[in-house]
PDB file of N, CA and C in Angstrom:
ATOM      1  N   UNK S   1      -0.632 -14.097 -47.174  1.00  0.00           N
ATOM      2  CA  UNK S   1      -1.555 -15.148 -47.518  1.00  0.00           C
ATOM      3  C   UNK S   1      -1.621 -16.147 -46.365  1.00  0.00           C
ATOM      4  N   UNK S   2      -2.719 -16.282 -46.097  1.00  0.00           N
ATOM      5  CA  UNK S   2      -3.160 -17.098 -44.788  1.00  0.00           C
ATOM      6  C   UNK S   2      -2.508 -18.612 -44.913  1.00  0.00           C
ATOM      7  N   UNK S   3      -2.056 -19.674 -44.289  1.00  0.00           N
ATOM      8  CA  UNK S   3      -1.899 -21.117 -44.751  1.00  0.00           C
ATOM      9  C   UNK S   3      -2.555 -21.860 -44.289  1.00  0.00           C
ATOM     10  N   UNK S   4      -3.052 -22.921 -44.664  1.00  0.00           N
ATOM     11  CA  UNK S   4      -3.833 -23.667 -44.573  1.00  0.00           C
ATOM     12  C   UNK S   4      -3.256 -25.112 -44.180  1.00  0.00           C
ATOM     13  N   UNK S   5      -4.127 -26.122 -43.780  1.00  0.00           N
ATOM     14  CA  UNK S   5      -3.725 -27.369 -43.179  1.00  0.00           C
ATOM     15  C   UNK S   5      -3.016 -28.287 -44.352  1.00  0.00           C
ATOM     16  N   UNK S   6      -3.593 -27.778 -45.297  1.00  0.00           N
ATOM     17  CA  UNK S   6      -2.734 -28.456 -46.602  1.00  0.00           C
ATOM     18  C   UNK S   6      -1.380 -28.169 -47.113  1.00  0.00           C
ATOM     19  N   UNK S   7      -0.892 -26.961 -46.497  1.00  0.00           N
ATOM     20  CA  UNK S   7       0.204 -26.281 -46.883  1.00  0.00           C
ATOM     21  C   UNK S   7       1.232 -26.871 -45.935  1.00  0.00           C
ATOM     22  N   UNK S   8       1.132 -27.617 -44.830  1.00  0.00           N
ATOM     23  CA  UNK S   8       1.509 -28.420 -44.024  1.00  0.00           C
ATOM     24  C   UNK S   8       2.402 -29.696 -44.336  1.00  0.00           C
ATOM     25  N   UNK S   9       1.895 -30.544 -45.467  1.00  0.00           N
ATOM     26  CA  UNK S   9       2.560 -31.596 -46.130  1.00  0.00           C
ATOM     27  C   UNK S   9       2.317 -31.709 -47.747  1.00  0.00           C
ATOM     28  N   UNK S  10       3.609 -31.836 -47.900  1.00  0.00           N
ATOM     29  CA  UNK S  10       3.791 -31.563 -49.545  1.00  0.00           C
ATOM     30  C   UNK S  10       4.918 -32.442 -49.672  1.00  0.00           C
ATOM     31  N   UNK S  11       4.918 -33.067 -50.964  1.00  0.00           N
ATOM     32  CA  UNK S  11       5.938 -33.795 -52.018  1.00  0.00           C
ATOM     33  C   UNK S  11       6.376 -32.799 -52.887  1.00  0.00           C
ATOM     34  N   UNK S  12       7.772 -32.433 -52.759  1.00  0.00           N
ATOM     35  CA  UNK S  12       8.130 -31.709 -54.228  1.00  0.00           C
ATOM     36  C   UNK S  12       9.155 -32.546 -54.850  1.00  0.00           C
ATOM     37  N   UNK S  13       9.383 -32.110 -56.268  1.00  0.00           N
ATOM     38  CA  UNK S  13      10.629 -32.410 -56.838  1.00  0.00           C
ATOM     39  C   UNK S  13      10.860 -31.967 -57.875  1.00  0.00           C
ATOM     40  N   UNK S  14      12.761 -31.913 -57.237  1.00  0.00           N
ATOM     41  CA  UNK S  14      13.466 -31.437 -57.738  1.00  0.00           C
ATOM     42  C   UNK S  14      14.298 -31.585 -58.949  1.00  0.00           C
ATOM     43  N   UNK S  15      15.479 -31.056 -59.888  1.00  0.00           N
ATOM     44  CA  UNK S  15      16.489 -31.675 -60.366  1.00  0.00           C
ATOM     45  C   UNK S  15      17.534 -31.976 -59.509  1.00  0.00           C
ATOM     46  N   UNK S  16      18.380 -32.966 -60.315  1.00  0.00           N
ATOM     47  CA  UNK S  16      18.923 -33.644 -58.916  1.00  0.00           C
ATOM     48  C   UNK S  16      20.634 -32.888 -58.509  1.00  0.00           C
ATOM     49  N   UNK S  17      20.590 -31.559 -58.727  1.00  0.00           N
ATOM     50  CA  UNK S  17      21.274 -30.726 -57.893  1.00  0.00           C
ATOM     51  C   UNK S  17      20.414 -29.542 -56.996  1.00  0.00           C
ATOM     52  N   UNK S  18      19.302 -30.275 -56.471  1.00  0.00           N
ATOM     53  CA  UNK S  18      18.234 -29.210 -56.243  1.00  0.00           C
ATOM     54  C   UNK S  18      18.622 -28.087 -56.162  1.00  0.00           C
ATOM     55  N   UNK S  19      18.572 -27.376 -57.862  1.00  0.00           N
ATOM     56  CA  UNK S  19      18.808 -26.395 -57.912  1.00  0.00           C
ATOM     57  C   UNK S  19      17.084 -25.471 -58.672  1.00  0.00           C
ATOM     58  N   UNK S  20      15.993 -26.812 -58.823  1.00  0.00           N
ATOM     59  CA  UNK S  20      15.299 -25.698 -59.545  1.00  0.00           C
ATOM     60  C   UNK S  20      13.784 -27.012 -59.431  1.00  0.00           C
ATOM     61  N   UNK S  21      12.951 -26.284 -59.042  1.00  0.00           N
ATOM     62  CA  UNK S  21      11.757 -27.152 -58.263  1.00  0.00           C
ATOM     63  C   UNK S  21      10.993 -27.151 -59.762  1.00  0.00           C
ATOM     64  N   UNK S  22      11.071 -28.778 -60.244  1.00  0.00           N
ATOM     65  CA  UNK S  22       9.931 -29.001 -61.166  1.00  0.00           C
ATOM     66  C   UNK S  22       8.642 -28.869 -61.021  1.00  0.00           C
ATOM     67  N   UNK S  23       8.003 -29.612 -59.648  1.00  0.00           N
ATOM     68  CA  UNK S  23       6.992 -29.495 -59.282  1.00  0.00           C
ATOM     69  C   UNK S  23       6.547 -30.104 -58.001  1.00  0.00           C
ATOM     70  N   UNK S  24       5.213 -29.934 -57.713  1.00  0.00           N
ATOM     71  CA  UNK S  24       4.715 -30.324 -56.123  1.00  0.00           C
ATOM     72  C   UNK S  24       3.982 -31.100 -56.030  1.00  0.00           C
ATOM     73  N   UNK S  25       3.796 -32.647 -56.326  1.00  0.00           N
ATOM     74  CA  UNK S  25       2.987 -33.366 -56.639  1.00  0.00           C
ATOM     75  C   UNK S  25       2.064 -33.705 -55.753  1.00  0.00           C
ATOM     76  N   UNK S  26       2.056 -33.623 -54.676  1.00  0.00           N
ATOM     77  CA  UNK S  26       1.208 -33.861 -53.596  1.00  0.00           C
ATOM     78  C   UNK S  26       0.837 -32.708 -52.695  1.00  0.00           C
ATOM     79  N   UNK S  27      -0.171 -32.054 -52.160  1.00  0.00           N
ATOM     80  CA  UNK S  27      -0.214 -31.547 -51.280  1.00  0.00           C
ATOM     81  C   UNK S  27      -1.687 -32.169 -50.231  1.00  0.00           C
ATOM     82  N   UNK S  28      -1.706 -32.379 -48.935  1.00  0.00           N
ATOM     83  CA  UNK S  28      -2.634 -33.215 -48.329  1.00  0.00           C
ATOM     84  C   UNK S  28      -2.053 -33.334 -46.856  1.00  0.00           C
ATOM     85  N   UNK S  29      -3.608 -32.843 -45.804  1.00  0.00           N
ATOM     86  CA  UNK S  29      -3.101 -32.992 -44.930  1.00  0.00           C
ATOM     87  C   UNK S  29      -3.221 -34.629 -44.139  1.00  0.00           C
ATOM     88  N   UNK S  30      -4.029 -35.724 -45.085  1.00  0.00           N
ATOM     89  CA  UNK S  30      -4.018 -36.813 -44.923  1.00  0.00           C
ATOM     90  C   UNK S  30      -2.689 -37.685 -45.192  1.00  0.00           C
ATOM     91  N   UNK S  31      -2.588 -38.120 -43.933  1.00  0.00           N
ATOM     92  CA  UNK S  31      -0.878 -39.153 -44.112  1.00  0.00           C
ATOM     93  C   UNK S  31      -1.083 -40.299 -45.029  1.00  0.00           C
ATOM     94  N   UNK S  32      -2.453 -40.913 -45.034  1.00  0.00           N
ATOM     95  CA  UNK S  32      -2.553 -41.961 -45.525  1.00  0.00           C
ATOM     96  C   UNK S  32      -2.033 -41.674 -47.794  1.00  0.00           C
ATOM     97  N   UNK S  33      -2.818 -40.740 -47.504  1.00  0.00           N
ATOM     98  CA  UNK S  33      -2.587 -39.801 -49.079  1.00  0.00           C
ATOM     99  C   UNK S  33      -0.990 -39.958 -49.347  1.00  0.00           C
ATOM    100  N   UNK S  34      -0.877 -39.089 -48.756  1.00  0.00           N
ATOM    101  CA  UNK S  34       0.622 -38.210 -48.697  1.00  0.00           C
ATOM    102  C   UNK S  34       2.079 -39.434 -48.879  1.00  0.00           C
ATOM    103  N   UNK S  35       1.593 -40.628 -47.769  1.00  0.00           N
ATOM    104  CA  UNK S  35       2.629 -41.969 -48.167  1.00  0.00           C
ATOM    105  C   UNK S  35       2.351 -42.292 -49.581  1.00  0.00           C
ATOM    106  N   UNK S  36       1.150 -42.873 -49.998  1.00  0.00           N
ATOM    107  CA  UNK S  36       1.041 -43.478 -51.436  1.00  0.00           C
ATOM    108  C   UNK S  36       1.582 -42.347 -52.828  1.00  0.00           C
ATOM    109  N   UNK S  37       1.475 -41.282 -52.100  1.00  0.00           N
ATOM    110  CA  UNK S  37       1.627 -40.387 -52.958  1.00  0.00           C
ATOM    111  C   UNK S  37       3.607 -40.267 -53.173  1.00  0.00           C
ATOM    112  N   UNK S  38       3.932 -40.246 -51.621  1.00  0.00           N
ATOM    113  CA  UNK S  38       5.813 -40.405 -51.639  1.00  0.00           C
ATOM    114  C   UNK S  38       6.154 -41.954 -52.479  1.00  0.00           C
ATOM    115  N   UNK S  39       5.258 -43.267 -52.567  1.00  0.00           N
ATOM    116  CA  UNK S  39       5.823 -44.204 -52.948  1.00  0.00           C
ATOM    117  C   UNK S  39       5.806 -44.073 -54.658  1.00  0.00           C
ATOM    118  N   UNK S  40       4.434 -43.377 -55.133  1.00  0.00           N
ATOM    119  CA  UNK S  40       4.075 -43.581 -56.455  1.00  0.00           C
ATOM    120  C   UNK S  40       5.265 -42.304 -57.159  1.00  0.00           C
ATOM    121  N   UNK S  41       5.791 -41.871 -56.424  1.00  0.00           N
ATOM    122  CA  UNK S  41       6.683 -39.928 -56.904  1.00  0.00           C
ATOM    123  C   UNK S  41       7.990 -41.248 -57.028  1.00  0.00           C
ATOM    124  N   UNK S  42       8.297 -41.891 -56.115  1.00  0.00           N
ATOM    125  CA  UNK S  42       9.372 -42.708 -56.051  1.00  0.00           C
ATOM    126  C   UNK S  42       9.315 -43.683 -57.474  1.00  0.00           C
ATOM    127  N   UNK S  43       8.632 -44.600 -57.731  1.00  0.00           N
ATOM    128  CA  UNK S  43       8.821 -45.010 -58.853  1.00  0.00           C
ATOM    129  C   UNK S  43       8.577 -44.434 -60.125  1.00  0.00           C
ATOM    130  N   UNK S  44       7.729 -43.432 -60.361  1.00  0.00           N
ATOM    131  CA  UNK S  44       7.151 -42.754 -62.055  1.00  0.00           C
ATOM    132  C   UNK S  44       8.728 -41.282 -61.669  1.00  0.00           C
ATOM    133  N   UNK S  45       9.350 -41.457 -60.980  1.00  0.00           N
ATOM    134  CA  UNK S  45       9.947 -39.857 -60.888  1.00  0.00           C
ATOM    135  C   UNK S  45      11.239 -40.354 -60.644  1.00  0.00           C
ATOM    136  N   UNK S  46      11.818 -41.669 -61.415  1.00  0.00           N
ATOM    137  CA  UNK S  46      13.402 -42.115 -60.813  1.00  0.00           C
ATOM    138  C   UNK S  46      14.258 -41.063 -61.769  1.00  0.00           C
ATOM    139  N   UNK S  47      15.706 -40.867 -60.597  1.00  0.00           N
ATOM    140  CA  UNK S  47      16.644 -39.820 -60.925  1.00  0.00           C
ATOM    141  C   UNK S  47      16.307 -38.175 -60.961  1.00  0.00           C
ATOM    142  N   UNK S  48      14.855 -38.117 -60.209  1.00  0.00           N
ATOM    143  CA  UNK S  48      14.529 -36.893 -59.509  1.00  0.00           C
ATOM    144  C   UNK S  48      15.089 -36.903 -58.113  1.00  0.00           C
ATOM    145  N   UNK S  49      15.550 -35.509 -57.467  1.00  0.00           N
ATOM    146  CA  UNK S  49      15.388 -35.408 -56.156  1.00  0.00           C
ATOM    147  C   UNK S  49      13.806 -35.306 -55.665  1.00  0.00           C
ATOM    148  N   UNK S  50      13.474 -36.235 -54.629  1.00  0.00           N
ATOM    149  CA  UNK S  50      12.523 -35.951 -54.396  1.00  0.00           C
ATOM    150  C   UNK S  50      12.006 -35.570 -52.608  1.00  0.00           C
ATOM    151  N   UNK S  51      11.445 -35.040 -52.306  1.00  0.00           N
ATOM    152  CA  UNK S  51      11.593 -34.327 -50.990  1.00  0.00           C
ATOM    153  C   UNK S  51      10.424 -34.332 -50.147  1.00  0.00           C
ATOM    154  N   UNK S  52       9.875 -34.784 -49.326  1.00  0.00           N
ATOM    155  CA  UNK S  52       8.550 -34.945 -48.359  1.00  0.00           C
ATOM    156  C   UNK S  52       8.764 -33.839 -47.240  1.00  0.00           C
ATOM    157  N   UNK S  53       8.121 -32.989 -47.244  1.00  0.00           N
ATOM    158  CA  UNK S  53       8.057 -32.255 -46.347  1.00  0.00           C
ATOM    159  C   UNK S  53       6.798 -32.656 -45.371  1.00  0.00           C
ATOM    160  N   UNK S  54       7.137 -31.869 -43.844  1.00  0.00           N
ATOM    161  CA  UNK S  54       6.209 -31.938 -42.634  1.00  0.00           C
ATOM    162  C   UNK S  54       6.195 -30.706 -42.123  1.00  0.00           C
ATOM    163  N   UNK S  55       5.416 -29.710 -43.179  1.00  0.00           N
ATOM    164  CA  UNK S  55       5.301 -28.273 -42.965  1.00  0.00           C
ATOM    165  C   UNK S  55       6.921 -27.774 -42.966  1.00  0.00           C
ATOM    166  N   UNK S  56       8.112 -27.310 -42.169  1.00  0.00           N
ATOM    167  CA  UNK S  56       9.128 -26.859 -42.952  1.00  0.00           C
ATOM    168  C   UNK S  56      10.648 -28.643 -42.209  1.00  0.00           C
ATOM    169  N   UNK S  57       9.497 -29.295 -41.808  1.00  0.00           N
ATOM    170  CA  UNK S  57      10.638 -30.082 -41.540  1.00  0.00           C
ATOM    171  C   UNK S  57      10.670 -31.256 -42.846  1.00  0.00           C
ATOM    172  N   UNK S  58      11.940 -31.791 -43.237  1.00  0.00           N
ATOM    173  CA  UNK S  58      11.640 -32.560 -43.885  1.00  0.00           C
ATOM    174  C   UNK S  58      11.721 -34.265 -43.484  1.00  0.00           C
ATOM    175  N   UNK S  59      11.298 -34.938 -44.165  1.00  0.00           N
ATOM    176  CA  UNK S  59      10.826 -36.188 -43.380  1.00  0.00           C
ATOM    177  C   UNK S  59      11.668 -37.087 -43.915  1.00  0.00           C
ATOM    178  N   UNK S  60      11.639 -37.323 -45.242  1.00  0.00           N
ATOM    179  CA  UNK S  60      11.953 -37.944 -46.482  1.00  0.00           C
ATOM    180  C   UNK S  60      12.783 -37.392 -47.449  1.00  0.00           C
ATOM    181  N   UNK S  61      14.096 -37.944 -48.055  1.00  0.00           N
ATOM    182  CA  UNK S  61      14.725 -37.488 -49.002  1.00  0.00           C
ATOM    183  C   UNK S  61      14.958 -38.852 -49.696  1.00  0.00           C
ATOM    184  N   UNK S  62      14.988 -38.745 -51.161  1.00  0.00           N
ATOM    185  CA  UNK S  62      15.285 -39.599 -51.976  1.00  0.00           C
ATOM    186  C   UNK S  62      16.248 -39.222 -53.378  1.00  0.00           C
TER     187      UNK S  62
END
């Protein structure tokens, strides 16, 4: 499967032994997106792991 510019930056999260991916709340290759999107995962998602990726690097851990 081909990837795309969106597949590039993603928010996931986890439980907090990241042992099992709830979900991917963001995907966007806009930064401006992608921050509001890491701040709003940060408050509605407390006592999740939550994880910002930059295609396979990660940027952000919370």
């Amino acid at each position: 499967m081909a990837k795309t510019a969106e597949d590039n930056f993603r928010i996931e999260v986890w439980d907090c032994e990241e042992q099992a991916l709830s979900e991917t709340i963001s995907r966007s290759p806009d930064s401006t997106v992608r921050q509001a999107a890491w701040q709003a995962a940060i408050r509605r998602r407390p006592g999740m792991l939550l994880i910002h990726y930059n295609s396979r690097h990660v940027m952000e851990k919370s």
